[in-house]
Amino acid sequence: MKINSSQKILIIGNGGREYAIGKAFSQDIRVDKIYFYPGNGGTLQLGENVSFKSDKELIDFILFHQINFVFIGPEIPLVQGMSDTLRKAGIKVFGVSKKAARLEGSKAFMKDFVSRFNIPTAKYLQTSDFTKAKEFITLLTPPIVLKADGLCAGKGVLILPTHKQALEELKNMLEGKSFGDAAKCVVIEEFLDGYELSVFAICDGEEYVLLPASQDHKRLLSGDRGPNTGGMGAYAPTPLCDEKMMKKIEDSIIKPTLKGMQEENVPFCGVLFAGIMVVKNNNILEPYLLEFNVRFGDPECEILLPLLKTSLLDICYGVMEHKLGLLKIELLNKYCVGVVVASKNYPYDSSEPSVIRIDDFNDILGHICFAGVSFKDGVLMATGGRVLICIGIGDDFEGARKNAYALVGKIQFDGMVYRDDIGFRALRNV
Ligand code: AMP
Ligand code: GLY
């Protein structure tokens, strides 16, 4: 694979994930310029933030500036088909097609797909019919899982402790009261009890590479309390996924999915993110697929990219040119822990902007990925949501965790919220 120097890359998105992607590219000397659309106050350290009023403006900009390729970070543009639009205009894109993005964009599509290929997943019914839904709910033992079919920014899953509550919520969902049109069709599932893993496969349509298994922390507060969020911290590799478990996930979930997509003429070219629940059946641990996403996770991306020895640039070209098989992707023998620092009212509401103070952290092996921040007149402000993520790197899990929390100690802004137990399941294990 020949990759020219002076690469110009446009990254779509504005989160910590896109900051991390930009940071990974910026470490490659072949990368000359990085644009972010729209980016955030932190991505200004890495490149230039741009914004457009229409697809046409975006395409004209890419062609005029001779941008080598576009990296699409978040799910919404992928599900809406941005990669197809750009490819049609002759632009190289890292990001799955609209058809492949249905694995994330429609839970009903995803569940039907995985059942066609006998991929282990929770028993389910997808329907828009209240009576059918009610019948199925009555057959399940609570807690009962209800999912909106469409995208809901990670909020479309409800876990209800009783049949009565499940039926009430079902009615709200089908009537469009809780998630609008996204829940006009619902998926009802049996509850799986176990621990979760995030597994990423980078795929070029045929070949794929697996990244080390990671673990996210979805609840806002320490001890897995409080509401669900986009993710409050992650770490990798996790001792909760040994080689045997990874092989099971690969053989029973990743391989049949990629083969199935090929068979259905929707080759998967991008990042396949499998949300896995590991369940104990008769004393044997078995992986079940909870969800697919068609992109890097946030905050998983921030803790996985620092573990790559091979440049992300080579990986992207391997995928875009369907030549991943020619690349030997190497990892560093390190651990990475990321602790999200969010604003006061996250995930319910916006928060008052507040000035961020960061003390010198040269003595700590790690860095900060910026997300909900602005930068004006030399002042970095927390503007809401997940504000930043402190990344600690180490030779072992405990070292990485220590560095991540040492970094958190260098940060100050009004109302900051973070969990003090990121990686607790791993700590129990080591
Ligand atoms: P999803 O967006 O489908 O991954 O669901 C969000 C979160 O809900 C997951 O990360 C799990 O914590 C939980 N969840 C989803 N489906 C189930 C299930 N069938 N059993 C137990 N927990 C679930
Ligand atoms: N961290 C979970 C997600 O990105 O969906």
GROMACS .gro file of C-alpha atoms and ligand atoms in nm:
model
  458
    1MET     CA    1   0.000   0.000   0.000
    2LYS     CA    2   0.147   0.330  -0.100
    3ILE     CA    3   0.030   0.623   0.110
    4ASN     CA    4   0.146   0.966  -0.002
    5SER     CA    5   0.288   1.210   0.248
    6SER     CA    6   0.109   1.542   0.309
    7GLN     CA    7  -0.220   1.370   0.390
    8LYS     CA    8  -0.519   1.593   0.451
    9ILE     CA    9  -0.797   1.433   0.652
   10LEU     CA   10  -1.144   1.555   0.748
   11ILE     CA   11  -1.295   1.404   1.063
   12ILE     CA   12  -1.671   1.423   1.113
   13GLY     CA   13  -1.793   1.458   1.473
   14ASN     CA   14  -1.740   1.668   1.785
   15GLY     CA   15  -1.671   1.430   2.073
   16GLY     CA   16  -1.381   1.283   2.266
   17ARG     CA   17  -1.377   1.000   2.014
   18GLU     CA   18  -1.308   1.238   1.726
   19TYR     CA   19  -1.043   1.416   1.934
   20ALA     CA   20  -0.874   1.078   1.991
   21ILE     CA   21  -0.890   0.992   1.621
   22GLY     CA   22  -0.740   1.329   1.534
   23LYS     CA   23  -0.468   1.283   1.795
   24ALA     CA   24  -0.379   0.940   1.651
   25PHE     CA   25  -0.351   1.086   1.298
   26SER     CA   26  -0.151   1.384   1.421
   27GLN     CA   27   0.121   1.148   1.546
   28ASP     CA   28   0.187   1.023   1.192
   29ILE     CA   29   0.441   1.237   1.006
   30ARG     CA   30   0.262   1.167   0.677
   31VAL     CA   31  -0.037   1.365   0.801
   32ASP     CA   32  -0.016   1.729   0.706
   33LYS     CA   33  -0.353   1.875   0.802
   34ILE     CA   34  -0.660   1.766   0.996
   35TYR     CA   35  -1.000   1.930   0.964
   36PHE     CA   36  -1.287   1.863   1.205
   37TYR     CA   37  -1.651   1.907   1.111
   38PRO     CA   38  -1.767   2.052   1.344
   39GLY     CA   39  -1.502   1.957   1.607
   40ASN     CA   40  -1.488   2.115   1.954
   41GLY     CA   41  -1.278   2.365   2.148
   42GLY     CA   42  -1.014   2.095   2.206
   43THR     CA   43  -0.974   1.979   1.847
   44LEU     CA   44  -0.838   2.326   1.766
   45GLN     CA   45  -0.509   2.200   1.919
   46LEU     CA   46  -0.493   1.935   1.647
   47GLY     CA   47  -0.626   2.108   1.340
   48GLU     CA   48  -0.896   2.334   1.206
   49ASN     CA   49  -1.269   2.325   1.281
   50VAL     CA   50  -1.496   2.380   0.983
   51SER     CA   51  -1.870   2.390   0.930
   52PHE     CA   52  -2.105   2.372   0.632
   53LYS     CA   53  -2.467   2.447   0.556
   54SER     CA   54  -2.524   2.166   0.306
   55ASP     CA   55  -2.378   1.844   0.164
   56LYS     CA   56  -2.285   2.042  -0.146
   57GLU     CA   57  -2.078   2.292   0.056
   58LEU     CA   58  -1.909   2.001   0.234
   59ILE     CA   59  -1.827   1.822  -0.093
   60ASP     CA   60  -1.701   2.142  -0.259
   61PHE     CA   61  -1.471   2.205   0.038
   62ILE     CA   62  -1.330   1.851   0.030
   63LEU     CA   63  -1.263   1.866  -0.344
   64PHE     CA   64  -1.122   2.219  -0.335
   65HIS     CA   65  -0.880   2.138  -0.050
   66GLN     CA   66  -0.788   1.802  -0.203
   67ILE     CA   67  -0.866   1.618   0.117
   68ASN     CA   68  -0.740   1.259   0.091
   69PHE     CA   69  -1.021   1.102   0.288
   70VAL     CA   70  -1.304   1.162   0.533
   71PHE     CA   71  -1.330   0.972   0.862
   72ILE     CA   72  -1.687   0.955   0.994
   73GLY     CA   73  -1.691   0.916   1.375
   74PRO     CA   74  -2.057   0.911   1.497
   75GLU     CA   75  -2.352   0.688   1.410
   76ILE     CA   76  -2.601   0.950   1.293
   77PRO     CA   77  -2.422   1.051   0.970
   78LEU     CA   78  -2.344   0.684   0.902
   79VAL     CA   79  -2.706   0.577   0.946
   80GLN     CA   80  -2.818   0.871   0.730
   81GLY     CA   81  -2.586   0.760   0.449
   82MET     CA   82  -2.317   1.027   0.451
   83SER     CA   83  -2.052   0.780   0.334
   84ASP     CA   84  -2.257   0.688   0.026
   85THR     CA   85  -2.314   1.056  -0.058
   86LEU     CA   86  -1.943   1.134  -0.035
   87ARG     CA   87  -1.834   0.823  -0.225
   88LYS     CA   88  -2.073   0.910  -0.506
   89ALA     CA   89  -1.889   1.242  -0.532
   90GLY     CA   90  -1.563   1.049  -0.577
   91ILE     CA   91  -1.439   1.107  -0.221
   92LYS     CA   92  -1.261   0.838  -0.017
   93VAL     CA   93  -1.438   0.761   0.309
   94PHE     CA   94  -1.366   0.560   0.623
   95GLY     CA   95  -1.715   0.472   0.743
   96VAL     CA   96  -1.977   0.207   0.663
   97SER     CA   97  -2.243   0.238   0.395
   98LYS     CA   98  -2.600   0.330   0.482
   99LYS     CA   99  -2.711  -0.028   0.423
  100ALA     CA  100  -2.444  -0.172   0.655
  101ALA     CA  101  -2.526   0.094   0.916
  102ARG     CA  102  -2.868  -0.067   0.965
  103LEU     CA  103  -2.693  -0.303   1.206
  104GLU     CA  104  -2.695  -0.006   1.443
  105GLY     CA  105  -2.974   0.209   1.299
  106SER     CA  106  -3.248  -0.051   1.343
  107LYS     CA  107  -3.252  -0.288   1.638
  108ALA     CA  108  -3.528  -0.487   1.465
  109PHE     CA  109  -3.311  -0.530   1.153
  110MET     CA  110  -3.014  -0.627   1.369
  111LYS     CA  111  -3.208  -0.887   1.571
  112ASP     CA  112  -3.360  -1.042   1.259
  113PHE     CA  113  -3.018  -1.049   1.090
  114VAL     CA  114  -2.843  -1.220   1.382
  115SER     CA  115  -3.123  -1.478   1.413
  116ARG     CA  116  -3.091  -1.564   1.043
  117PHE     CA  117  -2.727  -1.649   1.109
  118ASN     CA  118  -2.776  -1.822   1.446
  119ILE     CA  119  -2.571  -1.568   1.637
  120PRO     CA  120  -2.635  -1.597   2.013
  121THR     CA  121  -2.852  -1.312   2.136
  122ALA     CA  122  -3.136  -1.259   2.387
  123LYS     CA  123  -3.474  -1.411   2.287
  124TYR     CA  124  -3.687  -1.135   2.142
  125LEU     CA  125  -3.992  -1.017   1.956
  126GLN     CA  126  -3.995  -0.714   1.727
  127THR     CA  127  -4.335  -0.566   1.659
  128SER     CA  128  -4.550  -0.253   1.626
  129ASP     CA  129  -4.857  -0.439   1.750
  130PHE     CA  130  -4.958  -0.384   2.112
  131THR     CA  131  -5.147  -0.713   2.152
  132LYS     CA  132  -4.861  -0.925   2.017
  133ALA     CA  133  -4.614  -0.734   2.232
  134LYS     CA  134  -4.830  -0.784   2.540
  135GLU     CA  135  -4.856  -1.158   2.481
  136PHE     CA  136  -4.478  -1.188   2.455
  137ILE     CA  137  -4.415  -0.974   2.765
  138THR     CA  138  -4.649  -1.199   2.965
  139LEU     CA  139  -4.434  -1.499   2.874
  140LEU     CA  140  -4.111  -1.338   3.003
  141THR     CA  141  -3.976  -1.345   3.356
  142PRO     CA  142  -3.899  -0.987   3.475
  143PRO     CA  143  -3.694  -0.776   3.453
  144ILE     CA  144  -3.814  -0.705   3.100
  145VAL     CA  145  -3.608  -0.526   2.838
  146LEU     CA  146  -3.780  -0.287   2.596
  147LYS     CA  147  -3.587  -0.125   2.312
  148ALA     CA  148  -3.686   0.143   2.066
  149ASP     CA  149  -3.607   0.024   1.713
  150GLY     CA  150  -3.438   0.346   1.599
  151LEU     CA  151  -3.145   0.558   1.717
  152CYS     CA  152  -3.199   0.729   2.055
  153ALA     CA  153  -2.846   0.841   2.152
  154GLY     CA  154  -2.804   0.537   2.378
  155LYS     CA  155  -3.125   0.613   2.569
  156GLY     CA  156  -3.371   0.385   2.387
  157VAL     CA  157  -3.336   0.085   2.619
  158LEU     CA  158  -3.559   0.041   2.923
  159ILE     CA  159  -3.526  -0.234   3.182
  160LEU     CA  160  -3.851  -0.276   3.376
  161PRO     CA  161  -3.881  -0.466   3.703
  162THR     CA  162  -4.246  -0.578   3.661
  163HIS     CA  163  -4.487  -0.687   3.388
  164LYS     CA  164  -4.714  -0.397   3.482
  165GLN     CA  165  -4.443  -0.135   3.433
  166ALA     CA  166  -4.331  -0.300   3.110
  167LEU     CA  167  -4.683  -0.279   2.968
  168GLU     CA  168  -4.716   0.088   3.066
  169GLU     CA  169  -4.384   0.177   2.902
  170LEU     CA  170  -4.470  -0.033   2.598
  171LYS     CA  171  -4.785   0.172   2.546
  172ASN     CA  172  -4.591   0.501   2.573
  173MET     CA  173  -4.331   0.375   2.329
  174LEU     CA  174  -4.575   0.252   2.064
  175GLU     CA  175  -4.779   0.570   2.091
  176GLY     CA  176  -4.466   0.774   2.021
  177LYS     CA  177  -4.478   0.936   2.366
  178SER     CA  178  -4.135   0.833   2.496
  179PHE     CA  179  -3.903   0.821   2.193
  180GLY     CA  180  -4.111   0.964   1.910
  181ASP     CA  181  -4.099   0.772   1.583
  182ALA     CA  182  -3.789   0.575   1.695
  183ALA     CA  183  -4.015   0.351   1.909
  184LYS     CA  184  -4.304   0.301   1.666
  185CYS     CA  185  -4.151  -0.044   1.637
  186VAL     CA  186  -4.013  -0.203   1.954
  187VAL     CA  187  -3.788  -0.494   2.038
  188ILE     CA  188  -3.881  -0.684   2.353
  189GLU     CA  189  -3.609  -0.903   2.500
  190GLU     CA  190  -3.542  -1.149   2.774
  191PHE     CA  191  -3.309  -1.006   3.038
  192LEU     CA  192  -2.952  -1.135   3.030
  193ASP     CA  193  -2.762  -1.133   3.357
  194GLY     CA  194  -2.385  -1.110   3.335
  195TYR     CA  195  -2.104  -0.866   3.262
  196GLU     CA  196  -2.053  -0.657   2.951
  197LEU     CA  197  -1.764  -0.633   2.706
  198SER     CA  198  -1.705  -0.406   2.409
  199VAL     CA  199  -1.535  -0.584   2.120
  200PHE     CA  200  -1.420  -0.402   1.806
  201ALA     CA  201  -1.344  -0.555   1.469
  202ILE     CA  202  -1.198  -0.335   1.197
  203CYS     CA  203  -1.318  -0.480   0.868
  204ASP     CA  204  -1.244  -0.422   0.500
  205GLY     CA  205  -1.542  -0.618   0.369
  206GLU     CA  206  -1.359  -0.951   0.386
  207GLU     CA  207  -1.067  -0.943   0.624
  208TYR     CA  208  -1.084  -0.810   0.979
  209VAL     CA  209  -0.868  -0.740   1.284
  210LEU     CA  210  -0.987  -0.758   1.641
  211LEU     CA  211  -0.878  -0.500   1.897
  212PRO     CA  212  -0.830  -0.597   2.263
  213ALA     CA  213  -1.159  -0.634   2.449
  214SER     CA  214  -1.259  -0.333   2.657
  215GLN     CA  215  -1.520  -0.252   2.917
  216ASP     CA  216  -1.733   0.062   2.933
  217HIS     CA  217  -1.917   0.198   3.242
  218LYS     CA  218  -2.260   0.317   3.133
  219ARG     CA  219  -2.407   0.433   3.463
  220LEU     CA  220  -2.335   0.786   3.583
  221LEU     CA  221  -2.225   0.709   3.938
  222SER     CA  222  -1.971   0.487   4.111
  223GLY     CA  223  -2.098   0.143   4.208
  224ASP     CA  224  -2.302   0.129   3.884
  225ARG     CA  225  -2.570   0.359   4.024
  226GLY     CA  226  -2.761   0.645   3.864
  227PRO     CA  227  -2.892   0.687   3.512
  228ASN     CA  228  -2.744   0.541   3.194
  229THR     CA  229  -2.505   0.769   3.005
  230GLY     CA  230  -2.305   0.754   2.684
  231GLY     CA  231  -2.027   0.599   2.894
  232MET     CA  232  -1.835   0.730   3.198
  233GLY     CA  233  -1.506   0.547   3.149
  234ALA     CA  234  -1.343   0.247   2.989
  235TYR     CA  235  -1.029   0.041   2.997
  236ALA     CA  236  -0.847  -0.220   2.789
  237PRO     CA  237  -0.735  -0.486   2.765
  238THR     CA  238  -0.969  -0.636   3.022
  239PRO     CA  239  -0.875  -0.950   3.217
  240LEU     CA  240  -1.246  -1.042   3.193
  241CYS     CA  241  -1.193  -1.154   2.835
  242ASP     CA  242  -0.924  -1.419   2.807
  243GLU     CA  243  -0.813  -1.579   2.480
  244LYS     CA  244  -1.075  -1.849   2.508
  245MET     CA  245  -1.358  -1.598   2.548
  246MET     CA  246  -1.224  -1.384   2.263
  247LYS     CA  247  -1.218  -1.692   2.041
  248LYS     CA  248  -1.581  -1.770   2.131
  249ILE     CA  249  -1.682  -1.412   2.048
  250GLU     CA  250  -1.491  -1.425   1.722
  251ASP     CA  251  -1.632  -1.762   1.613
  252SER     CA  252  -1.991  -1.722   1.728
  253ILE     CA  253  -2.047  -1.349   1.666
  254ILE     CA  254  -1.788  -1.162   1.457
  255LYS     CA  255  -1.717  -1.418   1.182
  256PRO     CA  256  -2.079  -1.516   1.112
  257THR     CA  257  -2.181  -1.149   1.106
  258LEU     CA  258  -1.919  -1.048   0.851
  259LYS     CA  259  -1.990  -1.359   0.644
  260GLY     CA  260  -2.365  -1.295   0.666
  261MET     CA  261  -2.323  -0.935   0.552
  262GLN     CA  262  -2.119  -1.056   0.253
  263GLU     CA  263  -2.381  -1.319   0.168
  264GLU     CA  264  -2.649  -1.053   0.175
  265ASN     CA  265  -2.440  -0.830  -0.052
  266VAL     CA  266  -2.372  -0.569   0.214
  267PRO     CA  267  -2.000  -0.618   0.281
  268PHE     CA  268  -1.906  -0.451   0.609
  269CYS     CA  269  -1.629  -0.199   0.559
  270GLY     CA  270  -1.552  -0.002   0.874
  271VAL     CA  271  -1.564  -0.059   1.250
  272LEU     CA  272  -1.796  -0.327   1.385
  273PHE     CA  273  -1.856  -0.272   1.758
  274ALA     CA  274  -2.017  -0.568   1.931
  275GLY     CA  275  -2.174  -0.501   2.271
  276ILE     CA  276  -2.151  -0.837   2.444
  277MET     CA  277  -2.307  -0.975   2.762
  278VAL     CA  278  -2.112  -1.265   2.910
  279VAL     CA  279  -2.359  -1.497   3.080
  280LYS     CA  280  -2.296  -1.799   3.300
  281ASN     CA  281  -2.487  -2.103   3.167
  282ASN     CA  282  -2.443  -2.421   3.372
  283ASN     CA  283  -2.116  -2.279   3.504
  284ILE     CA  284  -1.982  -2.206   3.155
  285LEU     CA  285  -1.932  -1.844   3.046
  286GLU     CA  286  -2.097  -1.775   2.710
  287PRO     CA  287  -2.104  -1.450   2.508
  288TYR     CA  288  -2.437  -1.309   2.383
  289LEU     CA  289  -2.470  -1.019   2.144
  290LEU     CA  290  -2.656  -0.724   2.300
  291GLU     CA  291  -2.611  -0.472   2.023
  292PHE     CA  292  -2.406  -0.379   1.722
  293ASN     CA  293  -2.269  -0.035   1.656
  294VAL     CA  294  -2.104   0.053   1.327
  295ARG     CA  295  -1.835   0.288   1.459
  296PHE     CA  296  -1.585   0.325   1.738
  297GLY     CA  297  -1.736   0.355   2.085
  298ASP     CA  298  -1.697   0.668   2.290
  299PRO     CA  299  -1.507   0.643   2.533
  300GLU     CA  300  -1.372   0.306   2.409
  301CYS     CA  301  -1.199   0.470   2.110
  302GLU     CA  302  -1.002   0.700   2.340
  303ILE     CA  303  -0.850   0.405   2.530
  304LEU     CA  304  -0.799   0.172   2.232
  305LEU     CA  305  -0.615   0.398   1.988
  306PRO     CA  306  -0.321   0.460   2.229
  307LEU     CA  307  -0.268   0.081   2.236
  308LEU     CA  308  -0.199   0.066   1.860
  309LYS     CA  309   0.162   0.041   1.746
  310THR     CA  310   0.056   0.041   1.380
  311SER     CA  311  -0.050   0.384   1.257
  312LEU     CA  312  -0.424   0.446   1.233
  313LEU     CA  313  -0.349   0.594   0.890
  314ASP     CA  314  -0.227   0.258   0.757
  315ILE     CA  315  -0.530   0.086   0.909
  316CYS     CA  316  -0.769   0.331   0.742
  317TYR     CA  317  -0.609   0.281   0.400
  318GLY     CA  318  -0.612  -0.096   0.457
  319VAL     CA  319  -0.989  -0.076   0.506
  320MET     CA  320  -1.065   0.176   0.232
  321GLU     CA  321  -0.856  -0.014  -0.026
  322HIS     CA  322  -0.974  -0.357   0.093
  323LYS     CA  323  -0.616  -0.456   0.170
  324LEU     CA  324  -0.630  -0.513   0.544
  325GLY     CA  325  -0.492  -0.863   0.489
  326LEU     CA  326  -0.160  -0.715   0.374
  327LEU     CA  327  -0.113  -0.524   0.698
  328LYS     CA  328   0.033  -0.671   1.012
  329ILE     CA  329  -0.140  -0.474   1.285
  330GLU     CA  330   0.069  -0.453   1.599
  331LEU     CA  331  -0.029  -0.348   1.949
  332LEU     CA  332   0.178  -0.202   2.229
  333ASN     CA  333   0.216  -0.421   2.533
  334LYS     CA  334   0.038  -0.162   2.751
  335TYR     CA  335  -0.286  -0.094   2.936
  336CYS     CA  336  -0.505   0.208   2.903
  337VAL     CA  337  -0.772   0.348   3.137
  338GLY     CA  338  -1.000   0.642   3.058
  339VAL     CA  339  -1.201   0.837   3.316
  340VAL     CA  340  -1.472   1.067   3.181
  341VAL     CA  341  -1.521   1.399   3.354
  342ALA     CA  342  -1.873   1.529   3.287
  343SER     CA  343  -2.056   1.849   3.366
  344LYS     CA  344  -2.288   1.900   3.663
  345ASN     CA  345  -2.626   1.817   3.506
  346TYR     CA  346  -2.514   1.537   3.271
  347PRO     CA  347  -2.699   1.337   3.134
  348TYR     CA  348  -3.026   1.522   3.210
  349ASP     CA  349  -2.964   1.880   3.118
  350SER     CA  350  -2.716   2.136   2.995
  351SER     CA  351  -2.493   2.307   3.251
  352GLU     CA  352  -2.363   2.662   3.294
  353PRO     CA  353  -2.032   2.701   3.109
  354SER     CA  354  -1.737   2.707   3.348
  355VAL     CA  355  -1.365   2.770   3.314
  356ILE     CA  356  -1.142   2.461   3.314
  357ARG     CA  357  -0.814   2.475   3.501
  358ILE     CA  358  -0.556   2.211   3.416
  359ASP     CA  359  -0.241   2.188   3.626
  360ASP     CA  360   0.084   2.075   3.470
  361PHE     CA  361   0.088   1.698   3.421
  362ASN     CA  362   0.419   1.635   3.249
  363ASP     CA  363   0.511   1.373   3.509
  364ILE     CA  364   0.209   1.155   3.429
  365LEU     CA  365   0.202   0.899   3.146
  366GLY     CA  366  -0.124   0.995   2.983
  367HIS     CA  367  -0.316   1.269   2.809
  368ILE     CA  368  -0.656   1.437   2.791
  369CYS     CA  369  -0.913   1.395   2.515
  370PHE     CA  370  -1.147   1.692   2.490
  371ALA     CA  371  -1.520   1.670   2.417
  372GLY     CA  372  -1.773   1.921   2.562
  373VAL     CA  373  -1.542   2.222   2.562
  374SER     CA  374  -1.507   2.557   2.390
  375PHE     CA  375  -1.193   2.763   2.345
  376LYS     CA  376  -1.216   3.140   2.314
  377ASP     CA  377  -0.964   3.417   2.384
  378GLY     CA  378  -0.724   3.161   2.528
  379VAL     CA  379  -0.979   3.026   2.777
  380LEU     CA  380  -1.093   2.663   2.780
  381MET     CA  381  -1.452   2.628   2.904
  382ALA     CA  382  -1.659   2.324   2.998
  383THR     CA  383  -1.977   2.363   2.792
  384GLY     CA  384  -2.172   2.056   2.903
  385GLY     CA  385  -2.218   1.683   2.858
  386ARG     CA  386  -1.907   1.473   2.877
  387VAL     CA  387  -1.643   1.745   2.901
  388LEU     CA  388  -1.316   1.555   2.876
  389ILE     CA  389  -1.164   1.217   2.937
  390CYS     CA  390  -0.843   1.154   3.129
  391ILE     CA  391  -0.639   0.880   2.967
  392GLY     CA  392  -0.382   0.694   3.176
  393ILE     CA  393  -0.133   0.455   3.019
  394GLY     CA  394   0.071   0.193   3.202
  395ASP     CA  395   0.259  -0.137   3.182
  396ASP     CA  396  -0.021  -0.298   3.380
  397PHE     CA  397  -0.384  -0.221   3.453
  398GLU     CA  398  -0.318  -0.076   3.798
  399GLY     CA  399  -0.046   0.157   3.667
  400ALA     CA  400  -0.273   0.284   3.391
  401ARG     CA  401  -0.556   0.340   3.638
  402LYS     CA  402  -0.328   0.527   3.877
  403ASN     CA  403  -0.217   0.757   3.596
  404ALA     CA  404  -0.575   0.820   3.479
  405TYR     CA  405  -0.683   0.925   3.830
  406ALA     CA  406  -0.365   1.129   3.883
  407LEU     CA  407  -0.468   1.320   3.569
  408VAL     CA  408  -0.822   1.371   3.700
  409GLY     CA  409  -0.657   1.530   4.005
  410LYS     CA  410  -0.503   1.795   3.777
  411ILE     CA  411  -0.842   1.909   3.644
  412GLN     CA  412  -1.077   2.160   3.801
  413PHE     CA  413  -1.405   2.312   3.690
  414ASP     CA  414  -1.734   2.393   3.861
  415GLY     CA  415  -1.970   2.099   3.898
  416MET     CA  416  -1.735   1.835   3.758
  417VAL     CA  417  -1.861   1.476   3.793
  418TYR     CA  418  -1.665   1.155   3.751
  419ARG     CA  419  -1.669   0.797   3.873
  420ASP     CA  420  -1.396   0.691   4.113
  421ASP     CA  421  -1.428   0.320   4.030
  422ILE     CA  422  -1.348   0.286   3.661
  423GLY     CA  423  -1.218  -0.067   3.605
  424PHE     CA  424  -1.354  -0.204   3.934
  425ARG     CA  425  -1.436  -0.539   3.774
  426ALA     CA  426  -1.077  -0.572   3.657
  427LEU     CA  427  -0.944  -0.470   3.998
  428ARG     CA  428  -1.147  -0.748   4.153
  429ASN     CA  429  -0.993  -0.984   3.901
  430VAL     CA  430  -0.623  -0.890   3.929
  431AMP     P1  431  -2.803  -0.159   2.397
  431AMP     O1  432  -2.812  -0.014   2.348
  431AMP     O2  433  -2.891  -0.251   2.324
  431AMP     O3  434  -2.664  -0.207   2.415
  431AMP     O4  435  -2.855  -0.150   2.548
  431AMP     C1  436  -2.801  -0.057   2.640
  431AMP     C2  437  -2.769  -0.125   2.768
  431AMP     O5  438  -2.886  -0.191   2.820
  431AMP     C3  439  -2.667  -0.237   2.752
  431AMP     O6  440  -2.537  -0.187   2.755
  431AMP     C4  441  -2.701  -0.327   2.870
  431AMP     O7  442  -2.645  -0.275   2.988
  431AMP     C5  443  -2.851  -0.313   2.880
  431AMP     N1  444  -2.919  -0.423   2.807
  431AMP     C6  445  -2.958  -0.424   2.678
  431AMP     N2  446  -3.017  -0.540   2.645
  431AMP     C7  447  -3.016  -0.616   2.756
  431AMP     C8  448  -3.062  -0.748   2.786
  431AMP     N3  449  -3.125  -0.824   2.695
  431AMP     N4  450  -3.043  -0.795   2.911
  431AMP     C9  451  -2.982  -0.718   3.004
  431AMP     N5  452  -2.936  -0.594   2.983
  431AMP    C10  453  -2.953  -0.542   2.860
  432GLY     N1  454  -1.959   0.360   2.471
  432GLY     C1  455  -2.074   0.314   2.406
  432GLY     C2  456  -2.104   0.375   2.275
  432GLY     O1  457  -2.023   0.444   2.218
  432GLY     O2  458  -2.211   0.351   2.223
   0.00000   0.00000   0.00000
